[in-house]
Short mmCIF file of C-alpha atoms and ligand atoms in Angstrom, two decimals:
data_model
loop_
_atom_site.label_atom_id
_atom_site.label_comp_id
_atom_site.label_asym_id
_atom_site.label_seq_id
_atom_site.Cartn_x
_atom_site.Cartn_y
_atom_site.Cartn_z
CA MET A 252 -0.43 38.64 34.16
CA PHE A 253 -2.25 35.11 35.14
CA LYS A 254 -3.84 35.80 32.54
CA SER A 255 -1.79 36.20 30.00
CA PHE A 256 -0.47 33.37 30.88
CA VAL A 257 -3.17 30.88 30.74
CA LEU A 258 -3.47 32.47 26.56
CA VAL A 259 0.10 31.61 26.48
CA VAL A 260 -0.01 28.03 27.38
CA SER A 261 -3.69 27.47 25.34
CA THR A 262 -2.21 28.64 22.39
CA LEU A 263 1.28 27.05 22.56
CA PHE A 264 -0.68 23.61 23.46
CA CYS A 265 -3.10 24.51 20.31
CA VAL A 266 -0.68 24.85 18.10
CA ALA A 267 1.39 21.58 19.27
CA SER A 268 -1.98 19.36 18.89
CA ALA A 269 -2.12 20.66 15.37
CA HIS A 270 0.99 19.43 14.73
CA ALA A 271 0.53 16.59 15.92
CA ALA A 272 -2.70 15.52 14.17
CA GLU A 273 -1.45 16.00 10.76
CA PHE A 274 0.80 13.23 9.59
CA VAL A 275 3.23 14.86 7.11
CA PRO A 276 4.96 12.02 4.85
CA LYS A 277 8.95 12.37 5.05
CA ALA A 278 11.84 10.21 2.71
CA GLU A 279 13.74 7.66 4.08
CA SER A 280 16.52 6.18 2.08
CA VAL A 281 16.73 3.05 0.82
CA VAL A 282 20.03 2.70 -1.27
CA ASP A 283 21.53 5.27 -2.99
CA ASN A 284 18.49 7.55 -4.95
CA VAL A 285 16.03 5.30 -3.80
CA TYR A 286 13.46 6.23 -0.78
CA ALA A 287 10.38 5.15 0.97
CA ILE A 288 7.80 7.38 2.01
CA VAL A 289 6.21 5.49 5.04
CA GLY A 290 2.78 5.93 5.72
CA PRO A 291 1.16 5.60 9.30
CA LEU A 292 -0.38 2.43 10.45
CA GLY A 293 -3.88 3.23 11.08
CA GLN A 294 -6.98 3.06 9.13
CA ARG A 295 -7.51 6.09 6.16
CA ASN A 296 -8.56 9.40 7.85
CA GLN A 297 -8.31 13.62 7.56
CA ASP A 298 -5.14 13.31 9.63
CA ASN A 299 -3.26 10.93 7.06
CA ASP A 300 -5.28 12.41 3.94
CA GLY A 301 -6.08 8.59 2.91
CA SER A 302 -2.72 7.63 2.32
CA ASN A 303 -1.59 5.31 4.65
CA ALA A 304 0.29 3.27 2.12
CA THR A 305 3.71 3.10 1.74
CA PHE A 306 5.11 5.27 -1.45
CA GLY A 307 8.65 4.55 -3.18
CA PHE A 308 10.83 7.03 -5.31
CA ILE A 309 13.69 6.97 -7.24
CA VAL A 310 15.38 9.90 -8.63
CA THR A 311 17.78 9.29 -11.77
CA ALA A 312 19.51 11.85 -13.65
CA GLN A 313 16.63 12.59 -16.13
CA GLY A 314 14.18 12.50 -13.38
CA VAL A 315 12.00 11.21 -10.40
CA ILE A 316 10.10 7.79 -10.81
CA LEU A 317 7.34 7.82 -8.36
CA ILE A 318 5.63 4.77 -7.04
CA ASP A 319 1.98 5.76 -6.31
CA SER A 320 0.34 8.85 -5.76
CA GLY A 321 -1.75 9.21 -2.74
CA ALA A 322 -5.52 9.20 -2.05
CA SER A 323 -6.03 13.02 -3.04
CA LYS A 324 -4.76 15.89 -4.83
CA LEU A 325 -3.88 17.00 -1.31
CA GLY A 326 -2.20 13.79 -0.47
CA ALA A 327 -0.31 13.97 -4.15
CA GLU A 328 0.79 17.58 -2.62
CA LYS A 329 2.33 16.14 0.52
CA ILE A 330 4.04 13.66 -1.31
CA ALA A 331 5.76 16.15 -3.85
CA ALA A 332 6.53 17.98 -0.41
CA ALA A 333 8.75 14.65 1.38
CA ILE A 334 10.02 14.50 -2.47
CA ALA A 335 11.12 18.24 -2.93
CA LYS A 336 13.52 17.69 0.36
CA VAL A 337 15.68 15.46 -1.32
CA THR A 338 16.14 16.76 -4.99
CA ASP A 339 14.68 19.78 -6.61
CA LYS A 340 14.36 17.25 -9.73
CA PRO A 341 10.90 16.80 -11.49
CA VAL A 342 8.73 13.59 -10.88
CA ARG A 343 8.31 12.50 -14.37
CA TRP A 344 7.21 9.30 -14.06
CA VAL A 345 4.53 7.96 -11.75
CA ILE A 346 4.13 4.13 -11.83
CA ASN A 347 0.73 2.47 -9.73
CA THR A 348 1.28 -0.61 -8.49
CA GLY A 349 -2.49 -1.05 -7.29
CA SER A 350 -6.12 0.68 -7.80
CA GLN A 351 -6.96 1.16 -4.56
CA ASP A 352 -7.46 4.91 -3.39
CA HIS A 353 -3.89 5.65 -2.56
CA ARG A 354 -2.23 3.93 -4.96
CA TRP A 355 -3.25 6.77 -7.46
CA LEU A 356 -5.65 9.12 -6.54
CA GLY A 357 -2.82 11.55 -6.98
CA ASN A 358 -2.20 10.81 -10.43
CA ASP A 359 -4.05 13.90 -11.94
CA TYR A 360 -1.57 16.13 -9.99
CA PHE A 361 1.21 14.70 -10.90
CA ALA A 362 0.03 14.39 -14.26
CA SER A 363 -0.78 18.35 -14.88
CA ARG A 364 2.80 19.12 -13.69
CA GLY A 365 4.03 16.77 -16.86
CA ALA A 366 4.67 13.40 -15.33
CA GLN A 367 3.70 10.29 -17.46
CA ILE A 368 1.56 7.64 -15.86
CA ILE A 369 1.96 4.43 -15.93
CA ALA A 370 0.26 0.65 -14.94
CA MET A 371 0.31 -2.82 -15.79
CA LYS A 372 -3.61 -3.03 -18.57
CA ARG A 373 -5.11 -4.45 -15.74
CA THR A 374 -4.45 -2.25 -12.87
CA ALA A 375 -5.70 1.49 -15.09
CA ALA A 376 -8.93 -0.71 -15.67
CA THR A 377 -9.59 -1.72 -12.25
CA GLN A 378 -8.53 2.07 -11.46
CA ALA A 379 -11.60 2.91 -13.81
CA GLU A 380 -13.95 0.54 -11.91
CA PHE A 381 -13.38 1.51 -8.72
CA ALA A 382 -13.03 5.21 -9.16
CA GLY A 383 -16.50 6.25 -7.80
CA GLN A 384 -16.90 3.92 -4.95
CA HIS A 385 -13.67 5.24 -3.81
CA MET A 386 -14.11 8.92 -4.22
CA GLN A 387 -17.79 8.51 -2.53
CA MET A 388 -15.45 6.63 0.49
CA LEU A 389 -12.96 9.75 0.89
CA ALA A 390 -15.16 12.18 0.22
CA GLY A 391 -17.50 11.05 3.39
CA PHE A 392 -14.47 11.46 5.73
CA LEU A 393 -11.89 13.77 4.07
CA GLY A 394 -14.89 16.50 3.00
CA ALA A 395 -13.55 19.57 1.29
CA ARG A 396 -9.48 17.91 1.44
CA LEU A 397 -10.73 15.82 -1.43
CA ASP A 398 -11.49 19.32 -3.21
CA GLY A 399 -9.50 19.14 -6.84
CA THR A 400 -8.75 15.48 -6.71
CA LEU A 401 -9.56 13.86 -10.15
CA PRO A 402 -9.33 9.83 -10.94
CA LEU A 403 -6.92 9.97 -13.39
CA PRO A 404 -6.34 6.19 -13.93
CA ALA A 405 -2.82 5.01 -15.34
CA THR A 406 -2.49 6.58 -19.52
CA THR A 407 0.54 4.55 -20.42
CA LEU A 408 -0.25 0.87 -20.15
CA LEU A 409 1.77 -2.18 -20.30
CA ASP A 410 0.53 -5.43 -21.52
CA GLY A 411 1.78 -9.02 -20.62
CA ASN A 412 1.79 -10.79 -17.48
CA GLU A 413 5.34 -9.11 -16.81
CA ALA A 414 6.63 -6.21 -17.95
CA SER A 415 10.46 -4.35 -18.05
CA VAL A 416 10.59 -0.37 -18.48
CA GLU A 417 14.09 1.52 -18.86
CA LEU A 418 13.29 5.40 -17.28
CA GLY A 419 15.89 7.73 -16.18
CA GLY A 420 18.31 4.28 -17.07
CA GLU A 421 16.93 2.45 -13.72
CA SER A 422 15.23 -0.69 -14.91
CA LEU A 423 11.98 -1.59 -13.42
CA THR A 424 10.15 -4.84 -14.04
CA LEU A 425 6.18 -4.79 -13.07
CA ARG A 426 4.63 -8.20 -12.08
CA TYR A 427 1.08 -9.06 -11.68
CA THR A 428 0.31 -10.17 -8.43
CA ASP A 429 -3.62 -9.64 -8.52
CA THR A 430 -3.57 -9.86 -4.57
CA HIS A 431 -5.53 -7.28 -2.35
CA PHE A 432 -7.38 -5.92 -5.62
CA PRO A 433 -6.98 -7.51 -9.25
CA GLY A 434 -4.48 -6.56 -11.49
CA ASP A 435 -2.14 -5.17 -8.62
CA ALA A 436 1.31 -5.16 -9.28
CA TRP A 437 4.78 -5.38 -7.76
CA VAL A 438 7.32 -3.33 -9.28
CA TRP A 439 11.24 -5.08 -9.15
CA LEU A 440 14.58 -3.08 -9.46
CA PRO A 441 16.68 -6.40 -10.18
CA LYS A 442 19.56 -3.98 -10.03
CA ARG A 443 18.90 -2.19 -6.79
CA ASN A 444 17.88 -5.55 -5.41
CA VAL A 445 14.81 -3.54 -4.70
CA MET A 446 11.27 -4.79 -4.43
CA PHE A 447 8.16 -2.81 -4.41
CA THR A 448 5.57 -4.66 -2.96
CA GLY A 449 2.40 -2.72 -3.41
CA ASP A 450 -0.29 -4.15 -1.39
CA LEU A 451 0.72 -7.44 -1.42
CA VAL A 452 3.01 -7.44 1.34
CA TYR A 453 1.63 -5.30 4.45
CA VAL A 454 4.53 -5.05 7.27
CA ASP A 455 3.83 -4.33 11.39
CA ARG A 456 -0.39 -4.22 10.67
CA ILE A 457 -2.23 -7.01 9.45
CA LEU A 458 -2.56 -7.33 5.80
CA GLY A 459 -6.15 -6.35 4.53
CA VAL A 460 -8.52 -9.01 2.63
CA LEU A 461 -11.19 -7.56 0.45
CA PRO A 462 -14.44 -8.88 -0.83
CA TRP A 463 -12.87 -8.76 -4.23
CA SER A 464 -8.92 -9.99 -2.87
CA SER A 465 -7.65 -13.17 -3.60
CA VAL A 466 -5.34 -15.34 -0.64
CA LYS A 467 -4.95 -17.50 -3.43
CA ASN A 468 -3.00 -15.29 -5.56
CA GLY A 469 -1.64 -13.73 -2.68
CA LYS A 470 0.16 -17.10 -1.67
CA LYS A 471 1.22 -17.99 -5.05
CA ALA A 472 2.37 -14.08 -5.55
CA PHE A 473 4.33 -14.13 -2.57
CA HIS A 474 6.42 -17.29 -3.01
CA ALA A 475 7.08 -16.20 -6.63
CA LEU A 476 8.40 -12.76 -4.66
CA GLU A 477 9.98 -15.06 -2.07
CA ALA A 478 12.22 -16.85 -5.07
CA LEU A 479 13.68 -13.32 -6.10
CA ASN A 480 15.03 -13.04 -2.71
CA PRO A 481 15.00 -9.33 -2.66
CA LYS A 482 17.57 -7.77 -0.41
CA HIS A 483 15.35 -4.05 0.57
CA ILE A 484 11.55 -4.61 0.42
CA VAL A 485 9.53 -1.73 0.28
CA PRO A 486 6.17 -2.64 1.48
CA GLY A 487 2.27 -1.81 0.85
CA HIS A 488 2.03 -0.10 4.06
CA GLY A 489 4.42 -0.35 6.91
CA GLY A 490 8.38 -0.32 7.26
CA VAL A 491 10.93 -1.01 5.18
CA CYS A 492 11.95 -4.03 5.77
CA ASP A 493 14.14 -7.71 4.48
CA LEU A 494 12.53 -10.78 3.04
CA ALA A 495 12.55 -12.61 6.63
CA LYS A 496 10.44 -9.54 8.12
CA ALA A 497 7.42 -9.79 5.06
CA LYS A 498 7.50 -13.46 5.09
CA ARG A 499 6.82 -13.32 9.22
CA ASP A 500 4.25 -10.03 8.61
CA SER A 501 2.36 -11.27 5.23
CA GLY A 502 3.57 -14.48 3.67
CA ASN A 503 3.18 -16.39 6.51
CA TYR A 504 -0.44 -14.82 7.59
CA GLU A 505 -1.29 -15.78 3.04
CA ASP A 506 -0.20 -19.31 3.50
CA PHE A 507 -2.16 -19.88 6.76
CA LEU A 508 -5.30 -18.17 5.33
CA ALA A 509 -4.75 -20.63 2.37
CA ASP A 510 -3.32 -23.48 4.43
CA VAL A 511 -5.56 -23.76 7.02
CA ILE A 512 -9.06 -21.56 6.72
CA GLY A 513 -8.79 -22.46 2.77
CA LYS A 514 -8.65 -26.04 3.34
CA ALA A 515 -11.07 -26.13 6.12
CA ALA A 516 -13.21 -24.50 3.51
CA GLN A 517 -12.66 -27.54 1.06
CA ASP A 518 -13.04 -30.08 3.76
CA MET A 519 -16.69 -28.03 4.33
CA GLU A 520 -15.62 -27.79 8.71
CA PRO A 521 -18.30 -25.20 9.46
CA LEU A 522 -17.55 -21.42 8.93
CA ASP A 523 -18.35 -20.06 12.85
CA ALA A 524 -16.10 -23.11 14.60
CA THR A 525 -13.43 -22.69 12.05
CA LEU A 526 -13.30 -18.95 12.90
CA ASN A 527 -13.26 -19.12 16.73
CA LYS A 528 -10.70 -21.92 16.57
CA TYR A 529 -8.28 -19.31 14.87
CA ALA A 530 -9.11 -16.47 16.10
CA ASP A 531 -6.76 -16.15 18.57
CA LEU A 532 -2.57 -16.47 16.82
CA PRO A 533 0.36 -15.39 18.88
CA GLN A 534 2.64 -15.32 15.95
CA PHE A 535 0.31 -12.40 14.36
CA LYS A 536 -1.65 -10.89 16.99
CA HIS A 537 0.88 -8.07 17.76
CA LEU A 538 -0.08 -6.70 14.02
CA HIS A 539 -1.77 -3.30 13.87
CA ASN A 540 -5.70 -3.93 13.52
CA PHE A 541 -5.39 -7.42 13.87
CA SER A 542 -8.28 -7.72 16.29
CA ASP A 543 -10.17 -5.33 13.74
CA MET A 544 -9.12 -7.36 11.01
CA HIS A 545 -8.43 -10.31 11.47
CA ARG A 546 -11.74 -12.89 11.66
CA ALA A 547 -13.24 -10.74 8.69
CA ASN A 548 -9.55 -12.13 6.68
CA MET A 549 -10.44 -15.15 7.58
CA ASN A 550 -14.00 -14.92 6.56
CA ARG A 551 -13.64 -13.97 3.06
CA ALA A 552 -10.23 -16.58 3.09
CA PHE A 553 -12.91 -18.88 3.39
CA VAL A 554 -15.33 -17.45 1.45
CA GLU A 555 -13.01 -17.70 -1.34
CA PHE A 556 -12.12 -21.36 -1.17
CA GLU A 557 -15.46 -22.73 -0.04
CA ALA A 558 -16.62 -21.33 -3.95
CA ASN A 559 -13.81 -23.09 -5.61
ZN1 ZN B 110 -3.20 -0.24 0.24
#
Protein backbone atom coordinates (compact mmCIF):
# COMPACT_ATOMS: atom_id res chain seq x y z
CA MET A 1 0.00 0.00 0.00
CA PHE A 2 2.70 2.48 1.04
CA LYS A 3 4.91 1.51 -1.93
CA SER A 4 2.18 1.99 -4.50
CA PHE A 5 1.34 5.38 -2.97
CA VAL A 6 4.97 6.47 -3.41
CA LEU A 7 4.91 5.24 -7.01
CA VAL A 8 1.73 7.14 -7.80
CA VAL A 9 3.09 10.34 -6.25
CA SER A 10 6.40 10.13 -8.11
CA THR A 11 4.62 9.38 -11.42
CA LEU A 12 2.36 12.39 -10.93
CA PHE A 13 5.38 14.53 -10.13
CA CYS A 14 7.14 13.48 -13.38
CA VAL A 15 4.08 14.24 -15.50
CA ALA A 16 3.61 17.60 -13.81
CA SER A 17 7.24 18.65 -14.22
CA ALA A 18 7.33 17.60 -17.91
CA HIS A 19 4.32 19.84 -18.55
CA ALA A 20 5.76 22.73 -16.56
CA ALA A 21 9.01 22.67 -18.54
CA GLU A 22 7.84 22.67 -22.15
CA PHE A 23 6.55 26.01 -23.40
CA VAL A 24 3.22 25.75 -25.20
CA PRO A 25 2.46 28.88 -27.29
CA LYS A 26 -1.01 30.33 -26.87
CA ALA A 27 -2.87 32.93 -28.95
CA GLU A 28 -4.21 36.04 -27.26
CA SER A 29 -6.52 38.59 -28.87
CA VAL A 30 -5.15 42.05 -29.72
CA VAL A 31 -8.11 43.46 -31.68
CA ASP A 32 -10.78 41.68 -33.76
CA ASN A 33 -9.16 38.82 -35.71
CA VAL A 34 -5.65 39.99 -34.77
CA TYR A 35 -3.71 37.85 -32.29
CA ALA A 36 -0.36 37.72 -30.54
CA ILE A 37 1.57 34.66 -29.40
CA VAL A 38 3.78 35.84 -26.57
CA GLY A 39 6.90 33.79 -25.92
CA PRO A 40 8.84 33.41 -22.66
CA LEU A 41 11.15 36.22 -21.54
CA GLY A 42 14.29 34.16 -20.86
CA GLN A 43 16.96 33.01 -23.26
CA ARG A 44 16.50 30.40 -25.98
CA ASN A 45 16.41 26.83 -24.68
CA GLN A 46 15.06 23.36 -25.39
CA ASP A 47 11.82 24.03 -23.56
CA ASN A 48 10.89 26.96 -25.82
CA ASP A 49 12.46 25.42 -28.95
CA GLY A 50 14.46 28.61 -29.42
CA SER A 51 11.23 30.59 -29.83
CA ASN A 52 11.61 33.01 -26.91
CA ALA A 53 9.96 35.70 -29.02
CA THR A 54 6.55 37.20 -29.71
CA PHE A 55 4.68 36.37 -32.92
CA GLY A 56 1.37 37.48 -34.35
CA PHE A 57 -1.32 36.49 -36.80
CA ILE A 58 -4.36 37.92 -38.55
CA VAL A 59 -7.36 35.81 -39.50
CA THR A 60 -8.87 36.96 -42.80
CA ALA A 61 -11.76 35.54 -44.83
CA GLN A 62 -9.20 34.04 -47.21
CA GLY A 63 -6.79 32.56 -44.70
CA VAL A 64 -4.30 33.44 -41.99
CA ILE A 65 -1.42 35.92 -42.24
CA LEU A 66 1.34 34.88 -39.83
CA ILE A 67 3.96 37.36 -38.66
CA ASP A 68 7.20 35.36 -38.12
CA SER A 69 7.47 31.59 -38.14
CA GLY A 70 9.50 30.36 -35.13
CA ALA A 71 13.04 29.03 -34.72
CA SER A 72 12.59 25.44 -35.93
CA LYS A 73 10.18 23.02 -37.58
CA LEU A 74 8.99 21.94 -34.14
CA GLY A 75 8.60 25.58 -33.11
CA ALA A 76 6.55 26.22 -36.27
CA GLU A 77 4.34 23.20 -35.50
CA LYS A 78 3.69 24.65 -32.06
CA ILE A 79 2.72 28.03 -33.60
CA ALA A 80 0.44 26.22 -36.08
CA ALA A 81 -1.23 24.38 -33.17
CA ALA A 82 -1.84 27.68 -31.35
CA ILE A 83 -3.44 29.15 -34.51
CA ALA A 84 -5.56 26.01 -35.00
CA LYS A 85 -7.16 26.61 -31.60
CA VAL A 86 -8.50 29.94 -32.92
CA THR A 87 -9.38 29.17 -36.56
CA ASP A 88 -9.47 26.25 -38.97
CA LYS A 89 -8.38 28.51 -41.84
CA PRO A 90 -4.94 27.68 -43.29
CA VAL A 91 -1.85 29.89 -42.94
CA ARG A 92 -1.68 31.31 -46.47
CA TRP A 93 0.95 33.99 -45.93
CA VAL A 94 3.98 34.29 -43.66
CA ILE A 95 5.63 37.70 -43.28
CA ASN A 96 9.11 37.81 -41.74
CA THR A 97 10.06 40.94 -39.77
CA GLY A 98 13.68 39.89 -39.47
CA SER A 99 16.45 37.41 -39.96
CA GLN A 100 17.12 36.26 -36.39
CA ASP A 101 16.42 32.50 -36.07
CA HIS A 102 13.00 32.75 -34.40
CA ARG A 103 11.73 35.13 -37.09
CA TRP A 104 12.04 32.74 -40.00
CA LEU A 105 13.41 29.20 -39.48
CA GLY A 106 9.82 27.89 -39.45
CA ASN A 107 9.28 29.24 -43.01
CA ASP A 108 9.89 25.89 -44.70
CA TYR A 109 7.25 24.21 -42.53
CA PHE A 110 4.56 26.71 -43.59
CA ALA A 111 5.77 26.87 -47.22
CA SER A 112 5.48 23.09 -47.52
CA ARG A 113 1.81 23.53 -46.51
CA GLY A 114 1.21 26.06 -49.24
CA ALA A 115 2.02 29.40 -47.58
CA GLN A 116 3.65 32.25 -49.46
CA ILE A 117 6.70 33.62 -47.59
CA ILE A 118 7.01 37.40 -47.79
CA ALA A 119 9.71 39.85 -46.58
CA MET A 120 11.56 42.98 -47.50
CA LYS A 121 14.43 42.27 -49.89
CA ARG A 122 17.29 42.96 -47.44
CA THR A 123 15.58 40.93 -44.71
CA ALA A 124 15.78 37.85 -46.94
CA ALA A 125 19.40 38.62 -47.85
CA THR A 126 20.37 38.69 -44.16
CA GLN A 127 18.44 35.45 -43.57
CA ALA A 128 20.57 33.73 -46.22
CA GLU A 129 23.74 35.24 -44.75
CA PHE A 130 23.05 34.14 -41.15
CA ALA A 131 21.38 30.76 -41.85
CA GLY A 132 24.47 28.62 -41.24
CA GLN A 133 25.42 30.43 -38.03
CA HIS A 134 21.89 30.18 -36.63
CA MET A 135 21.49 26.50 -37.44
CA GLN A 136 24.83 25.69 -35.81
CA MET A 137 23.98 27.66 -32.66
CA LEU A 138 20.51 26.07 -32.36
CA ALA A 139 21.88 22.56 -32.99
CA GLY A 140 24.12 23.11 -29.96
CA PHE A 141 21.22 23.08 -27.52
CA LEU A 142 18.18 21.78 -29.45
CA GLY A 143 19.86 18.59 -30.69
CA ALA A 144 17.25 16.29 -32.23
CA ARG A 145 14.58 18.94 -31.62
CA LEU A 146 16.05 20.80 -34.62
CA ASP A 147 15.52 17.79 -36.94
CA GLY A 148 13.60 18.58 -40.12
CA THR A 149 14.35 22.32 -39.95
CA LEU A 150 15.41 23.64 -43.35
CA PRO A 151 16.42 27.32 -43.59
CA LEU A 152 14.21 28.89 -46.26
CA PRO A 153 14.73 32.64 -46.74
CA ALA A 154 11.61 34.53 -47.80
CA THR A 155 10.77 34.05 -51.49
CA THR A 156 8.34 36.92 -52.20
CA LEU A 157 10.53 40.01 -51.84
CA LEU A 158 9.43 43.62 -51.45
CA ASP A 159 11.45 46.53 -52.86
CA GLY A 160 12.04 50.01 -51.47
CA ASN A 161 12.44 51.22 -47.88
CA GLU A 162 8.74 50.84 -47.26
CA ALA A 163 6.24 48.58 -49.03
CA SER A 164 2.53 47.93 -48.68
CA VAL A 165 0.74 44.67 -49.41
CA GLU A 166 -2.94 43.71 -49.47
CA LEU A 167 -3.56 40.18 -48.24
CA GLY A 168 -7.02 38.76 -47.59
CA GLY A 169 -8.47 42.29 -47.46
CA GLU A 170 -5.91 43.50 -44.88
CA SER A 171 -3.51 46.36 -45.66
CA LEU A 172 -0.03 45.88 -44.22
CA THR A 173 2.94 48.22 -44.49
CA LEU A 174 6.47 46.96 -44.00
CA ARG A 175 9.30 49.37 -43.30
CA TYR A 176 12.95 48.83 -42.49
CA THR A 177 14.12 49.44 -38.94
CA ASP A 178 17.60 47.86 -39.44
CA THR A 179 18.00 47.60 -35.70
CA HIS A 180 18.70 44.20 -34.12
CA PHE A 181 19.80 42.66 -37.42
CA PRO A 182 20.41 44.47 -40.73
CA GLY A 183 17.21 44.32 -42.78
CA ASP A 184 14.83 44.11 -39.79
CA ALA A 185 11.41 45.59 -40.56
CA TRP A 186 8.13 46.35 -38.82
CA VAL A 187 4.65 45.42 -40.01
CA TRP A 188 2.06 48.16 -39.53
CA LEU A 189 -1.68 47.69 -39.89
CA PRO A 190 -2.81 51.32 -40.24
CA LYS A 191 -6.55 50.57 -40.35
CA ARG A 192 -6.32 48.47 -37.20
CA ASN A 193 -3.86 50.70 -35.38
CA VAL A 194 -1.69 47.65 -34.67
CA MET A 195 2.08 47.58 -34.98
CA PHE A 196 4.14 44.38 -35.10
CA THR A 197 7.56 45.81 -34.27
CA GLY A 198 9.81 42.80 -34.82
CA ASP A 199 13.05 43.07 -32.83
CA LEU A 200 12.83 46.88 -32.60
CA VAL A 201 10.80 46.71 -29.37
CA TYR A 202 11.34 44.46 -26.37
CA VAL A 203 9.18 44.94 -23.29
CA ASP A 204 9.49 43.35 -19.85
CA ARG A 205 13.00 42.24 -20.84
CA ILE A 206 16.02 44.32 -21.83
CA LEU A 207 16.62 44.58 -25.56
CA GLY A 208 19.78 43.05 -26.98
CA VAL A 209 22.50 44.86 -28.88
CA LEU A 210 24.52 42.39 -30.97
CA PRO A 211 27.77 43.07 -32.85
CA TRP A 212 25.73 43.65 -36.06
CA SER A 213 22.92 45.63 -34.37
CA SER A 214 22.62 49.40 -34.74
CA VAL A 215 21.68 51.63 -31.83
CA LYS A 216 21.65 54.63 -34.17
CA ASN A 217 19.05 52.93 -36.36
CA GLY A 218 17.12 51.73 -33.32
CA LYS A 219 16.80 55.23 -31.95
CA LYS A 220 15.71 56.60 -35.32
CA ALA A 221 13.24 53.77 -35.96
CA PHE A 222 11.66 54.08 -32.51
CA HIS A 223 11.03 57.80 -33.04
CA ALA A 224 9.48 57.01 -36.44
CA LEU A 225 7.25 54.44 -34.73
CA GLU A 226 6.27 57.02 -32.13
CA ALA A 227 5.23 59.42 -34.88
CA LEU A 228 2.69 56.83 -36.15
CA ASN A 229 1.23 56.69 -32.64
CA PRO A 230 0.07 53.03 -32.79
CA LYS A 231 -2.57 52.11 -30.28
CA HIS A 232 -1.61 48.43 -29.98
CA ILE A 233 1.96 47.21 -30.05
CA VAL A 234 2.92 43.59 -30.55
CA PRO A 235 6.62 43.72 -29.63
CA GLY A 236 9.39 41.42 -30.82
CA HIS A 237 9.80 40.11 -27.28
CA GLY A 238 7.43 40.47 -24.34
CA GLY A 239 3.71 41.07 -23.98
CA VAL A 240 1.29 43.16 -26.05
CA CYS A 241 1.45 46.77 -24.86
CA ASP A 242 0.76 50.42 -25.57
CA LEU A 243 3.17 53.02 -26.89
CA ALA A 244 3.98 54.38 -23.42
CA LYS A 245 5.25 50.99 -22.25
CA ALA A 246 7.21 50.38 -25.47
CA LYS A 247 8.86 53.76 -24.95
CA ARG A 248 9.61 53.07 -21.29
CA ASP A 249 11.19 49.65 -21.90
CA SER A 250 12.82 50.13 -25.35
CA GLY A 251 12.61 53.66 -26.81
CA ASN A 252 14.11 55.33 -23.76
CA TYR A 253 16.84 52.68 -23.57
CA GLU A 254 17.77 53.24 -27.24
CA ASP A 255 17.89 56.99 -26.48
CA PHE A 256 20.12 56.32 -23.46
CA LEU A 257 22.49 54.11 -25.48
CA ALA A 258 22.76 56.67 -28.28
CA ASP A 259 22.64 59.95 -26.37
CA VAL A 260 24.67 58.99 -23.28
CA ILE A 261 26.92 56.05 -24.23
CA GLY A 262 27.24 57.09 -27.88
CA LYS A 263 28.06 60.64 -26.86
CA ALA A 264 30.70 59.44 -24.37
CA ALA A 265 32.33 57.49 -27.23
CA GLN A 266 32.26 60.51 -29.51
CA ASP A 267 33.71 62.67 -26.72
CA MET A 268 36.49 60.06 -26.38
CA GLU A 269 35.67 59.25 -22.77
CA PRO A 270 37.37 56.02 -21.55
CA LEU A 271 35.27 52.90 -22.23
CA ASP A 272 35.62 51.14 -18.86
CA ALA A 273 34.87 54.23 -16.79
CA THR A 274 31.79 54.91 -18.93
CA LEU A 275 30.45 51.35 -18.52
CA ASN A 276 31.05 51.51 -14.76
CA LYS A 277 29.39 54.89 -14.43
CA TYR A 278 26.12 53.64 -16.01
CA ALA A 279 26.13 50.04 -14.73
CA ASP A 280 23.19 50.68 -12.45
CA LEU A 281 20.14 52.28 -14.06
CA PRO A 282 17.07 52.27 -11.82
CA GLN A 283 14.72 53.01 -14.74
CA PHE A 284 15.71 49.80 -16.58
CA LYS A 285 17.10 47.35 -14.04
CA HIS A 286 13.69 45.75 -13.36
CA LEU A 287 13.76 44.42 -16.93
CA HIS A 288 14.43 40.69 -17.31
CA ASN A 289 18.05 39.84 -18.39
CA PHE A 290 19.30 43.32 -17.37
CA SER A 291 22.23 42.03 -15.32
CA ASP A 292 23.30 39.65 -18.12
CA MET A 293 23.03 42.03 -21.05
CA HIS A 294 23.21 45.69 -20.07
CA ARG A 295 27.01 45.99 -19.92
CA ALA A 296 27.52 44.22 -23.27
CA ASN A 297 24.79 46.41 -24.80
CA MET A 298 26.58 49.57 -23.65
CA ASN A 299 29.90 48.21 -24.88
CA ARG A 300 28.53 47.59 -28.39
CA ALA A 301 26.80 50.96 -28.52
CA PHE A 302 30.10 52.59 -27.52
CA VAL A 303 31.95 50.75 -30.31
CA GLU A 304 29.32 51.73 -32.90
CA PHE A 305 29.60 55.43 -32.08
CA GLU A 306 33.38 55.33 -31.67
CA ALA A 307 33.69 54.04 -35.23
CA ASN A 308 31.73 56.96 -36.65
ZN1 LIG B 1 14.57 38.44 -31.31
